[in-house]
Structure formats: C-alpha cells, structure tokens
Tab-separated table of C-alpha atoms and ligand atoms in Angstrom:
chain	number	residue	atom	x	y	z
B	670	UNK	CA	7.249	-25.849	-2.308
B	671	UNK	CA	9.794	-26.779	0.350
B	672	UNK	CA	10.362	-24.369	3.210
B	673	UNK	CA	12.675	-24.379	6.226
B	674	UNK	CA	10.924	-25.130	9.497
B	675	UNK	CA	11.476	-22.423	12.090
B	676	UNK	CA	13.736	-23.479	14.955
B	677	UNK	CA	12.799	-20.561	17.076
B	678	UNK	CA	9.811	-18.410	17.884
B	679	UNK	CA	8.876	-15.601	20.253
B	680	UNK	CA	5.800	-16.357	22.278
B	681	UNK	CA	3.970	-13.375	23.742
B	682	UNK	CA	0.560	-14.143	25.236
B	683	UNK	CA	-1.583	-15.310	22.327
B	684	UNK	CA	1.077	-14.465	19.752
B	685	UNK	CA	3.511	-16.907	18.203
B	686	UNK	CA	5.982	-15.067	16.009
B	687	UNK	CA	8.127	-17.511	14.047
B	688	UNK	CA	11.654	-16.719	12.945
B	689	UNK	CA	12.317	-16.128	9.258
B	690	UNK	CA	11.866	-19.235	7.087
B	691	UNK	CA	13.431	-19.513	3.640
B	692	UNK	CA	11.981	-21.185	0.600
B	693	UNK	CA	14.340	-24.094	-0.166
B	694	UNK	CA	12.725	-25.453	-3.337
B	695	UNK	CA	10.075	-23.780	-5.464
B	696	UNK	CA	8.726	-27.255	-6.219
B	697	UNK	CA	9.556	-29.770	-3.541
B	698	UNK	CA	7.890	-32.902	-4.928
B	699	UNK	CA	4.414	-34.313	-5.031
B	700	UNK	CA	4.177	-35.540	-1.443
B	701	UNK	CA	3.432	-33.091	1.330
B	702	UNK	CA	5.262	-33.465	4.645
B	703	UNK	CA	2.838	-34.232	7.427
B	704	UNK	CA	2.904	-31.633	10.151
B	705	UNK	CA	3.875	-34.384	12.626
B	706	UNK	CA	7.118	-34.915	10.641
B	707	UNK	CA	8.211	-31.326	10.904
B	708	UNK	CA	11.280	-32.259	12.945
B	709	UNK	CA	12.913	-32.969	9.579
B	710	UNK	CA	14.033	-29.353	9.395
B	711	UNK	CA	12.024	-28.572	6.307
B	712	UNK	CA	8.470	-29.007	5.195
B	713	UNK	CA	7.240	-29.731	1.691
B	714	UNK	CA	3.792	-28.718	0.541
B	715	UNK	CA	2.730	-30.393	-2.682
B	716	UNK	CA	1.321	-28.394	-5.575
B	717	UNK	CA	-2.084	-29.934	-5.092
B	718	UNK	CA	-2.218	-28.974	-1.397
B	719	UNK	CA	-1.094	-25.454	-2.289
B	720	UNK	CA	-3.675	-25.180	-5.052
B	721	UNK	CA	-6.450	-26.293	-2.667
B	722	UNK	CA	-5.610	-23.427	-0.326
B	723	UNK	CA	-5.253	-20.937	-3.191
B	724	UNK	CA	-8.734	-21.894	-4.421
B	725	UNK	CA	-10.006	-20.596	-1.094
B	726	UNK	CA	-8.107	-17.300	-1.315
B	727	UNK	CA	-8.891	-13.727	-2.334
B	728	UNK	CA	-6.004	-11.633	-3.624
B	729	UNK	CA	-6.301	-7.876	-3.208
B	730	UNK	CA	-4.325	-5.631	-5.536
B	731	UNK	CA	-4.024	-1.960	-4.544
B	732	UNK	CA	-3.309	0.253	-7.555
B	733	UNK	CA	-2.362	3.871	-7.957
B	734	UNK	CA	-1.273	5.149	-11.346
B	735	UNK	CA	0.762	2.105	-12.344
B	736	UNK	CA	1.768	1.151	-15.855
B	737	UNK	CA	-1.076	-1.072	-17.194
B	738	UNK	CA	1.477	-3.458	-18.742
B	739	UNK	CA	2.996	-4.026	-15.305
B	740	UNK	CA	-0.467	-4.536	-13.833
B	741	UNK	CA	-1.206	-7.096	-16.537
B	742	UNK	CA	1.995	-8.937	-15.648
B	743	UNK	CA	0.918	-9.003	-11.987
B	744	UNK	CA	-2.472	-10.470	-12.942
B	745	UNK	CA	-0.768	-13.140	-15.029
B	746	UNK	CA	1.326	-14.214	-12.019
B	747	UNK	CA	-1.580	-14.760	-9.646
B	748	UNK	CA	-2.647	-18.429	-9.726
B	749	UNK	CA	-5.873	-19.002	-11.634
B	750	UNK	CA	-8.090	-20.122	-8.763
B	751	UNK	CA	-7.530	-17.107	-6.509
B	752	UNK	CA	-10.293	-14.509	-6.640
B	753	UNK	CA	-9.042	-11.060	-7.710
B	754	UNK	CA	-10.065	-7.820	-6.031
B	755	UNK	CA	-8.597	-4.656	-7.504
B	756	UNK	CA	-8.941	-1.394	-5.587
B	757	UNK	CA	-7.661	1.544	-7.557
B	758	UNK	CA	-6.943	5.093	-6.510
B	759	UNK	CA	-5.657	6.145	-9.915
B	760	UNK	CA	-6.356	9.578	-11.317
B	761	UNK	CA	-9.517	10.069	-13.372
B	762	UNK	CA	-8.466	13.372	-14.940
B	763	UNK	CA	-7.117	14.715	-17.249
B	764	UNK	CA	-6.523	11.135	-18.363
B	765	UNK	CA	-8.909	8.524	-16.942
B	766	UNK	CA	-6.303	6.023	-15.826
B	767	UNK	CA	-8.951	3.970	-14.048
B	768	UNK	CA	-10.687	3.288	-17.379
B	769	UNK	CA	-7.409	2.145	-18.894
B	770	UNK	CA	-6.767	-0.187	-15.951
B	771	UNK	CA	-10.289	-1.521	-16.199
B	772	UNK	CA	-9.809	-2.279	-19.899
B	773	UNK	CA	-6.597	-4.119	-19.057
B	774	UNK	CA	-8.334	-6.213	-16.398
B	775	UNK	CA	-11.319	-6.799	-18.662
B	776	UNK	CA	-9.174	-7.974	-21.544
B	777	UNK	CA	-7.439	-10.357	-19.142
B	778	UNK	CA	-10.855	-11.616	-18.030
B	779	UNK	CA	-11.988	-12.180	-21.633
B	780	UNK	CA	-8.985	-14.378	-22.289
B	781	UNK	CA	-8.753	-16.226	-18.973
B	782	UNK	CA	-12.248	-16.020	-17.427
B	783	UNK	CA	-10.725	-15.076	-14.096
B	784	UNK	CA	-13.407	-13.831	-11.716
B	785	UNK	CA	-12.718	-10.361	-10.341
B	786	UNK	CA	-14.220	-7.370	-8.552
B	787	UNK	CA	-12.821	-3.938	-9.271
B	788	UNK	CA	-13.734	-0.545	-7.819
B	789	UNK	CA	-12.301	2.935	-7.416
B	790	UNK	CA	-11.291	4.041	-3.919
B	791	UNK	CA	-12.905	7.454	-4.362
B	792	UNK	CA	-16.209	6.201	-5.742
B	793	UNK	CA	-18.976	8.330	-4.192
B	794	UNK	CA	-20.961	5.215	-3.328
B	795	UNK	CA	-18.571	4.467	-0.431
B	796	UNK	CA	-19.860	7.623	1.296
B	797	UNK	CA	-23.195	5.878	1.862
B	798	UNK	CA	-22.090	2.257	1.873
B	799	UNK	CA	-19.529	2.589	4.677
B	800	UNK	CA	-21.712	4.408	7.244
B	801	UNK	CA	-24.548	2.003	6.467
B	802	UNK	CA	-22.226	-0.898	7.113
B	803	UNK	CA	-21.146	0.646	10.425
B	804	UNK	CA	-17.588	1.398	9.266
B	805	UNK	CA	-17.420	5.129	8.414
B	806	UNK	CA	-13.927	5.538	9.927
B	807	UNK	CA	-11.962	5.725	6.665
B	808	UNK	CA	-14.042	8.552	5.226
B	809	UNK	CA	-12.300	11.928	5.152
B	810	UNK	CA	-13.654	15.439	5.658
B	811	UNK	CA	-15.127	15.704	2.192
B	812	UNK	CA	-17.077	12.470	2.686
B	813	UNK	CA	-14.907	10.403	0.355
B	814	UNK	CA	-12.597	7.548	1.366
B	815	UNK	CA	-9.208	9.044	2.322
B	816	UNK	CA	-6.335	8.679	-0.081
B	817	UNK	CA	-3.727	6.130	0.968
B	818	UNK	CA	-2.649	2.587	0.410
B	819	UNK	CA	-3.945	1.497	3.843
B	820	UNK	CA	-7.424	2.782	3.065
B	821	UNK	CA	-7.410	0.988	-0.298
B	822	UNK	CA	-6.400	-2.215	1.455
B	823	UNK	CA	-9.246	-1.882	3.965
B	824	UNK	CA	-11.758	-1.515	1.117
B	825	UNK	CA	-10.254	-4.657	-0.376
B	826	UNK	CA	-10.681	-6.475	2.943
B	827	UNK	CA	-14.325	-5.433	3.166
B	828	UNK	CA	-14.915	-6.847	-0.306
B	829	UNK	CA	-13.010	-10.007	0.655
B	830	UNK	CA	-15.384	-10.412	3.590
B	831	UNK	CA	-18.261	-10.244	1.128
B	832	UNK	CA	-16.634	-12.929	-1.029
B	833	UNK	CA	-16.118	-15.041	2.088
B	834	UNK	CA	-13.052	-17.047	1.094
B	835	UNK	CA	-11.012	-18.230	4.059
B	836	UNK	CA	-7.690	-16.598	3.141
B	837	UNK	CA	-6.857	-13.089	1.934
B	838	UNK	CA	-3.540	-11.870	0.522
B	839	UNK	CA	-2.154	-8.601	-0.848
B	840	UNK	CA	-0.012	-8.156	-3.933
B	841	UNK	CA	1.363	-4.758	-4.990
B	842	UNK	CA	0.560	-3.792	-8.573
B	843	UNK	CA	4.015	-2.410	-9.430
B	844	UNK	CA	5.868	-5.728	-9.514
B	845	UNK	CA	7.738	-6.313	-12.792
B	846	UNK	CA	8.198	-10.048	-12.355
B	847	UNK	CA	5.102	-12.257	-12.724
B	848	UNK	CA	7.121	-15.247	-11.467
B	849	UNK	CA	7.779	-13.425	-8.183
B	850	UNK	CA	4.079	-12.666	-7.796
B	851	UNK	CA	3.307	-16.321	-8.426
B	852	UNK	CA	5.822	-17.380	-5.779
B	853	UNK	CA	4.389	-14.932	-3.200
B	854	UNK	CA	0.913	-16.423	-3.511
B	855	UNK	CA	2.326	-19.933	-3.144
B	856	UNK	CA	4.262	-18.769	-0.089
B	857	UNK	CA	1.018	-17.494	1.442
B	858	UNK	CA	-0.582	-20.873	0.866
B	859	UNK	CA	2.443	-22.672	2.333
B	860	UNK	CA	2.203	-20.532	5.477
B	861	UNK	CA	-1.466	-21.361	5.886
B	862	UNK	CA	-0.725	-25.045	5.390
B	863	UNK	CA	1.707	-24.889	8.339
B	864	UNK	CA	-0.674	-22.970	10.538
B	865	UNK	CA	-2.612	-24.687	13.307
B	866	UNK	CA	-4.722	-21.701	14.295
B	867	UNK	CA	-7.656	-20.088	12.486
B	868	UNK	CA	-5.927	-16.790	13.246
B	869	UNK	CA	-2.793	-16.587	11.169
B	870	UNK	CA	-0.746	-14.227	9.077
B	871	UNK	CA	2.022	-14.743	6.530
B	872	UNK	CA	4.434	-11.882	5.888
B	873	UNK	CA	6.939	-11.876	3.060
B	874	UNK	CA	10.509	-10.728	3.400
B	875	UNK	CA	12.075	-10.055	0.025
B	876	UNK	CA	15.482	-11.700	-0.328
B	877	UNK	CA	16.746	-8.835	-2.492
B	878	UNK	CA	15.403	-5.633	-3.899
B	879	UNK	CA	16.925	-5.315	-7.308
B	880	UNK	CA	18.061	-2.239	-9.185
B	881	UNK	CA	19.783	-1.800	-12.492
B	882	UNK	CA	22.979	0.130	-11.798
B	883	UNK	CA	25.247	1.000	-14.723
B	884	UNK	CA	25.547	-2.173	-16.771
B	885	UNK	CA	24.406	-4.713	-14.261
B	886	UNK	CA	21.867	-5.593	-11.611
B	887	UNK	CA	22.559	-4.701	-8.018
B	888	UNK	CA	20.859	-6.888	-5.421
B	889	UNK	CA	20.161	-4.922	-2.266
B	890	UNK	CA	19.594	-7.093	0.796
B	891	UNK	CA	18.092	-4.491	3.087
B	892	UNK	CA	15.025	-2.312	2.530
B	893	UNK	CA	15.555	1.374	3.164
B	894	UNK	CA	12.653	1.719	5.569
B	895	UNK	CA	12.052	-1.818	6.776
B	896	UNK	CA	15.503	-2.215	8.354
B	897	UNK	CA	14.823	0.725	10.649
B	898	UNK	CA	11.226	-0.149	11.442
B	899	UNK	CA	12.333	-3.702	12.299
B	900	UNK	CA	14.921	-2.381	14.736
B	901	UNK	CA	12.338	-0.378	16.685
B	902	UNK	CA	9.648	-3.049	16.450
B	903	UNK	CA	12.108	-5.488	18.046
B	904	UNK	CA	12.858	-2.954	20.783
B	905	UNK	CA	9.127	-2.703	21.435
B	906	UNK	CA	9.011	-6.477	21.874
B	907	UNK	CA	12.053	-6.346	24.165
B	908	UNK	CA	10.143	-3.864	26.235
B	909	UNK	CA	7.522	-6.561	26.877
B	910	UNK	CA	9.816	-9.565	27.345
B	911	UNK	CA	12.838	-7.740	28.836
B	912	UNK	CA	15.013	-9.725	26.404
B	913	UNK	CA	16.367	-8.154	23.253
B	914	UNK	CA	15.380	-9.901	20.048
B	915	UNK	CA	15.708	-9.611	16.295
B	916	UNK	CA	12.709	-11.828	15.503
B	917	UNK	CA	10.836	-9.259	13.394
B	918	UNK	CA	12.094	-9.033	9.819
B	919	UNK	CA	8.883	-7.953	8.097
B	920	UNK	CA	7.567	-4.771	9.740
B	921	UNK	CA	6.812	-3.124	6.393
B	922	UNK	CA	5.734	-6.227	4.488
B	923	UNK	CA	3.431	-4.871	1.772
B	924	UNK	CA	3.080	-8.468	0.622
B	925	UNK	CA	1.241	-10.325	3.363
B	926	UNK	CA	-1.809	-12.503	3.857
B	927	UNK	CA	-4.245	-13.266	6.651
B	928	UNK	CA	-7.068	-15.604	7.469
B	929	UNK	CA	-10.514	-14.078	7.218
B	930	UNK	CA	-10.921	-14.784	10.931
B	931	UNK	CA	-7.867	-12.682	11.786
B	932	UNK	CA	-9.014	-9.757	9.659
B	933	UNK	CA	-11.845	-9.149	12.113
B	934	UNK	CA	-9.576	-9.197	15.125
B	935	UNK	CA	-6.899	-6.643	14.285
B	936	UNK	CA	-6.823	-2.899	13.820
B	937	UNK	CA	-5.569	-0.948	10.810
B	938	UNK	CA	-4.100	2.461	10.077
B	939	UNK	CA	-3.721	4.978	7.316
B	940	UNK	CA	-1.444	4.918	4.263
B	941	UNK	CA	1.915	3.188	4.489
B	942	UNK	CA	1.754	2.802	8.281
B	943	UNK	CA	-0.724	-0.061	7.951
B	944	UNK	CA	1.750	-2.952	7.904
B	945	UNK	CA	3.785	-2.006	11.008
B	946	UNK	CA	0.595	-0.986	12.783
B	947	UNK	CA	-0.855	-4.493	12.395
B	948	UNK	CA	2.076	-5.769	14.465
B	949	UNK	CA	1.842	-2.954	17.013
B	950	UNK	CA	-1.883	-3.615	17.383
B	951	UNK	CA	-1.341	-7.320	17.965
B	952	UNK	CA	1.415	-6.651	20.512
B	953	UNK	CA	-0.842	-4.259	22.406
B	954	UNK	CA	-3.907	-6.440	22.303
B	955	UNK	CA	-2.677	-10.012	22.342
B	956	UNK	CA	0.667	-10.089	24.150
B	957	UNK	CA	-1.230	-10.228	27.427
B	958	UNK	CA	0.477	-7.100	28.810
B	959	UNK	CA	-2.855	-5.441	29.450
B	960	UNK	CA	-4.675	-8.651	30.421
B	961	UNK	CA	-7.244	-10.432	28.267
B	962	UNK	CA	-10.783	-9.307	27.809
B	963	UNK	CA	-13.561	-11.882	27.832
B	964	UNK	CA	-14.524	-10.984	24.240
B	965	UNK	CA	-11.087	-12.090	23.036
B	966	UNK	CA	-11.058	-15.372	24.926
B	967	UNK	CA	-11.301	-17.487	21.785
B	968	UNK	CA	-8.297	-15.764	20.204
B	969	UNK	CA	-6.250	-16.315	23.346
B	970	UNK	CA	-7.250	-19.983	23.379
B	971	UNK	CA	-6.431	-20.650	19.739
B	972	UNK	CA	-3.502	-18.238	19.451
B	973	UNK	CA	-2.320	-16.101	16.545
B	974	UNK	CA	0.488	-17.440	14.373
B	975	UNK	CA	2.716	-15.066	12.437
B	976	UNK	CA	4.929	-16.599	9.753
B	977	UNK	CA	7.719	-14.638	8.058
B	978	UNK	CA	8.911	-16.258	4.856
B	979	UNK	CA	11.671	-15.360	2.421
B	980	UNK	CA	10.919	-16.319	-1.189
B	981	UNK	CA	13.527	-17.043	-3.894
B	982	UNK	CA	12.647	-14.400	-6.476
B	983	UNK	CA	14.177	-10.952	-6.045
B	984	UNK	CA	11.767	-8.057	-5.830
B	985	UNK	CA	11.879	-5.804	-8.864
B	986	UNK	CA	9.360	-3.037	-8.654
B	987	UNK	CA	8.728	0.590	-9.561
B	988	UNK	CA	11.173	2.790	-7.618
B	989	UNK	CA	9.536	5.983	-6.345
B	990	UNK	CA	11.402	9.237	-5.832
B	991	UNK	CA	13.635	9.383	-2.759
B	992	UNK	CA	11.271	11.923	-1.142
B	993	UNK	CA	8.780	9.090	-0.563
B	994	UNK	CA	11.231	7.341	1.827
B	995	UNK	CA	11.448	9.773	4.815
B	996	UNK	CA	7.647	10.088	4.847
B	997	UNK	CA	7.237	6.333	4.842
B	998	UNK	CA	9.785	6.038	7.658
B	999	UNK	CA	8.072	8.722	9.709
B	1000	UNK	CA	4.631	7.159	9.448
B	1001	UNK	CA	5.968	3.657	10.070
B	1002	UNK	CA	7.873	4.636	13.214
B	1003	UNK	CA	4.941	6.777	14.387
B	1004	UNK	CA	2.966	3.580	14.974
B	1005	UNK	CA	5.636	2.402	17.443
B	1006	UNK	CA	6.231	5.840	18.954
B	1007	UNK	CA	2.555	6.289	19.775
B	1008	UNK	CA	2.045	2.747	21.022
B	1009	UNK	CA	1.050	2.601	24.655
B	1010	UNK	CA	3.792	-0.011	25.021
B	1011	UNK	CA	6.542	2.495	24.150
B	1012	UNK	CA	8.324	4.210	27.042
B	1013	UNK	CA	10.049	7.609	27.026
B	1014	UNK	CA	13.439	6.074	26.244
B	1015	UNK	CA	12.132	4.349	23.105
B	1016	UNK	CA	10.295	7.491	22.021
B	1017	UNK	CA	13.505	9.485	22.357
B	1018	UNK	CA	15.434	6.949	20.266
B	1019	UNK	CA	12.780	7.099	17.540
B	1020	UNK	CA	12.844	10.898	17.477
B	1021	UNK	CA	16.635	10.876	17.193
B	1022	UNK	CA	16.569	8.346	14.376
B	1023	UNK	CA	13.975	10.298	12.400
B	1024	UNK	CA	15.876	13.563	12.827
B	1025	UNK	CA	19.191	11.946	11.843
B	1026	UNK	CA	17.586	10.579	8.684
B	1027	UNK	CA	15.977	13.874	7.749
B	1028	UNK	CA	12.468	12.516	8.287
B	1029	UNK	CA	11.649	14.872	11.182
B	1030	UNK	CA	12.660	18.461	11.899
B	1031	UNK	CA	13.965	19.554	15.301
B	1032	UNK	CA	10.982	20.502	17.447
B	1033	UNK	CA	8.482	18.757	15.119
B	1034	UNK	CA	6.200	16.238	16.779
B	1035	UNK	CA	6.004	12.663	15.560
B	1036	UNK	CA	2.540	12.544	13.954
B	1037	UNK	CA	-0.126	10.436	15.586
B	1038	UNK	CA	-1.168	7.656	13.177
B	1039	UNK	CA	-4.761	7.620	11.993
B	1040	UNK	CA	-6.016	4.346	13.422
B	1041	UNK	CA	-8.996	2.288	12.330
B	1042	UNK	CA	-10.831	-0.404	14.337
B	1043	UNK	CA	-11.100	-4.115	13.393
B	1044	UNK	CA	-13.702	-5.100	10.809
B	1045	UNK	CA	-15.715	-7.292	13.162
B	1046	UNK	CA	-19.442	-6.571	13.156
B	1047	UNK	CA	-19.456	-4.671	9.861
B	1048	UNK	CA	-22.681	-5.233	7.933
B	1049	UNK	CA	-21.171	-6.429	4.678
B	1050	UNK	CA	-24.470	-7.343	3.006
B	1051	UNK	CA	-25.777	-3.819	3.474
B	1052	UNK	CA	-22.511	-2.340	2.253
B	1053	UNK	CA	-22.451	-4.462	-0.858
B	1054	UNK	CA	-26.092	-3.846	-1.750
B	1055	UNK	CA	-25.465	-0.088	-1.665
B	1056	UNK	CA	-22.356	-0.457	-3.777
B	1057	UNK	CA	-24.183	-2.597	-6.325
B	1058	UNK	CA	-27.003	-0.105	-6.678
B	1059	UNK	CA	-25.033	3.147	-6.708
B	1060	UNK	CA	-21.326	2.666	-7.428
B	1061	UNK	CA	-20.258	4.179	-10.720
B	1062	UNK	CA	-16.946	2.301	-10.932
B	1063	UNK	CA	-17.862	-1.138	-9.562
B	1064	UNK	CA	-17.332	-4.059	-11.928
B	1065	UNK	CA	-18.100	-7.611	-10.850
B	1066	UNK	CA	-17.188	-10.611	-12.968
B	1067	UNK	CA	-17.426	-13.930	-11.282
R	1264	GDD	N1	-5.618	1.664	-3.794
R	1264	GDD	C1	-4.508	2.343	-3.561
R	1264	GDD	N2	-4.599	3.567	-2.976
R	1264	GDD	N3	-3.298	1.819	-3.897
R	1264	GDD	C2	-2.188	2.543	-3.652
R	1264	GDD	C3	-2.231	3.825	-3.065
R	1264	GDD	C4	-3.516	4.377	-2.727
R	1264	GDD	O1	-3.673	5.492	-2.245
R	1264	GDD	N4	-0.950	4.283	-2.955
R	1264	GDD	C5	-0.160	3.298	-3.460
R	1264	GDD	N5	-0.905	2.271	-3.886
R	1264	GDD	C6	-0.443	1.007	-4.473
R	1264	GDD	C7	0.617	1.166	-5.559
R	1264	GDD	O2	0.060	1.272	-6.842
R	1264	GDD	C8	1.413	-0.139	-5.392
R	1264	GDD	O3	0.789	-1.207	-6.043
R	1264	GDD	C9	1.324	-0.414	-3.902
R	1264	GDD	O4	0.191	0.281	-3.423
R	1264	GDD	C10	2.570	0.020	-3.165
R	1264	GDD	O5	2.747	1.404	-3.311
R	1264	GDD	P1	4.162	2.038	-3.682
R	1264	GDD	O6	4.009	3.511	-3.740
R	1264	GDD	O7	4.731	1.321	-4.858
R	1264	GDD	O8	4.980	1.677	-2.379
R	1264	GDD	P2	6.493	1.188	-2.249
R	1264	GDD	O9	6.835	0.217	-3.311
R	1264	GDD	O10	7.366	2.326	-2.028
R	1264	GDD	O11	6.353	0.410	-0.859
R	1264	GDD	C11	5.871	-0.902	-0.800
R	1264	GDD	O12	6.784	-1.641	-0.052
R	1264	GDD	C12	6.925	-1.241	1.308
R	1264	GDD	C13	7.974	-2.111	1.971
R	1264	GDD	O13	9.245	-1.780	1.543
R	1264	GDD	C14	4.480	-0.909	-0.139
R	1264	GDD	O14	3.916	-2.187	-0.246
R	1264	GDD	C15	4.546	-0.529	1.317
R	1264	GDD	O15	3.276	-0.702	1.920
R	1264	GDD	C16	5.591	-1.360	1.997
R	1264	GDD	O16	5.692	-0.959	3.351
C-alpha cells in the first residue's frame, strides 16, 4: 500500500497530529520504503510488512441490530490474521437477534477457523466483572452496562487488553463493502508502520459517503456531523496555539485504531461522543497547556502520533433516520463545549451552531458528556475469569 507522506503536522506538547494522507496505491509493490527515505513524498508498505502488523492486531466490531448478511460481509473483509472481537447490543426480544448474529459468526468460524470472542453488551456478568476489575464506570443505574456505541467499544478494548495484541482497531458492522473494510485494516497497519512512538492512533477519513439517488450513485464528500465537529475541534486547537488551523479532518472517525499502550493513556466517553472526546482528552492532557504530571513523563518523552488517512474505497453503509444526526452533533460538540480548554466565545459559537441546526432548543443547556477514565490499572485477569465463569453470552473460539 502506497501512501502520501504528510508535509505538515501540528505539534502540541506530546502530540503530533499529521495532516491528511491519501492512499495512492492499494498495492504499491513488494518492497517497503525505509522510513529514512520518506523524503520521497510517498511511502510504500509491502503486503508482507502489513500482514506482520495485522497478525498482531485485534479488530473490534460493535454491533446493534444490523443485517446478519452485512455483518458476514464485514467479517469476510477483515484480514485472516487479525483477532476478531464482536460486542453486540442487539435486541434479545421478541426476536433474539444476538443468537442470529452468533450463528452467523459461528458459521464463518466453521468455514474459516478465524479465532473470535463475542459477547453481549448487556450480559449480567459485566455487573460483577467490571467492579471486580476496578472499572465500574460504564455501569448504569440498573447495574447493567449502559447502552451506547462508546460503551460497547470500551468493552471491546477491555477484551483486547486480555488478548494482549499490540494494535487494536474498530470496524463498524454496517459496512456494505467488504473491500472497503479490508482496505481500512490495511490502512491501520500502514499507519502503525509509519509510527515511531509506542503511543499512536490512526483515524480514517472516508473519501466519499455514497448514496443511491434516483438512478445513480451520489458521492458525498463531507459527512453531515464530522464537518461541523472538525470546525470546532480546530478552533479548540487554535485556542491553544493562537493560530487557526484545519488540521483535524477526523473528529468523528468511527473507524480508527490505536496501540495497546495508548489505550491505557486516554479517556473515553459515552455513545457517539467517544471519537471526538478522544481528541479533546488528548488536547487537555498532552498538549502541555496544564503542564505535565510526573506519571505521564514517559508519554511526553515518546510522544503521541496521530495519523489521519484517506482510503480509496467509498463508504457505503446503513443510513439511519435523519433524527439520529442532530443528537450525534449535540453529543459530539458537547465534548468540545465542556472541555476546560474552551472559552466563553467558543461555547457561544457552539450553542449558536447547535440551535441553527435544530440540535438544541433556545434555553436548553448543552449536555455534559458522560466521561470515563483511561483503562490503565484495570485488573483484566480478574475481569475475564468472572466473565468466563458467569457470562451467559460469551463465546470464545481461538
Ligand atoms: N455494541 C454496540 N452498542 N454497537 C453499537 C451501538 C451500541 O449501543 N450503537 C451502534 N452500534 C454499532 C452499529 O451497529 C454500527 O456497527 C456502529 O456501531 C455505528 O453505529 P451507527 O448507528 O451505524 O452509526 P453511524 O453510521 O450513524 O455513525 C458512524 O459514523 C460516524 C461518523 O460519521 C459511527 O461510527 C460513529 O461513531 C461515527 O462518529
């Protein structure tokens, strides 16, 4: 895979945020470019180097009531050597959709022998396993894990910690194009190949979101929510540097990957606010604005690298109802609004934007995001033992 080298980056304390890089060739030849030759303007990572990284990767798939045929297509696109973790929040009644998903995954396993771990987000076993592990924060009032994509992702990360592979990526389960899924995972691996720090993240920016309109496809360049979140995320950065920027293109990147080391060092949040919150958290903690604590010295020494990469395949996925969009916008911008980096001026601009887009009523307060701490120090062995002995929905094949 050949990718453009970034010519520009924003450096804020420990953070290096690289400008958007495009995939130039899906297969760029069998010789990898050495990192010392990067001045060439592009970098090629051979299939064998990509596959080596993928063999050390866990892929987490969050699922909620998706078409099993689409889920099967997603599984088929994930390269064979990645370990699959499926966290489902699908309904159990009146139809047990989780069972149907499990049968789909199981059938795939029978034919391909792909190792996987699958569990339901609302399995009662989490109510004991999480407090025992020292991470009860995502449990709701009724003692179950809260609903929400963010919470499902955190469960996936906890399982990925148990598996122990060095890299962890997310792939949505509503993607219609297995080839796009396959490219995303290769893009993750390419980002990690370029990285020089143990703390790195790769975020995907879709080139086009595709819809069928009338008799033909329509390729939309801008995401409905991401465009707006990016604008305010960049203003938040400008607040730190005092220079305006448009470096952030991936505030809402559902498709992203991290090193296992980074997972422990960043905070998370509920539902669809999780992706922008990761950036807000890193800006608050690692831009150096509030100094550096001794416990984070190693991260400041090694730095955190954030790659943003644009693949070639368009993104064709399940389109939700329009009502989903204002909510997503509200919870995304809430992470910026409630950041301690945001001043009154930025807060006012966010309120105005949300009101203008019908995502907030006059006089309504921007909701405070539900925030969760980093996963460092969680007792994964204890958590997993409890799950193994009591979880009703846990299936392990590997
Ligand atoms: N486990 C779990 N729990 N999975 C969930 C939940 C949940 O409560 N809610 C949704 N999912 C799964 C869906 O099945 C899908 O695979 C994925 O999470 C994304 O959810 P969608 O509802 O399809 O979101 P979207 O397509 O509108 O938004 C996606 O793109 C945004 C960027 O434009 C998501 O990835 C967002 O996180 C992202 O910001």
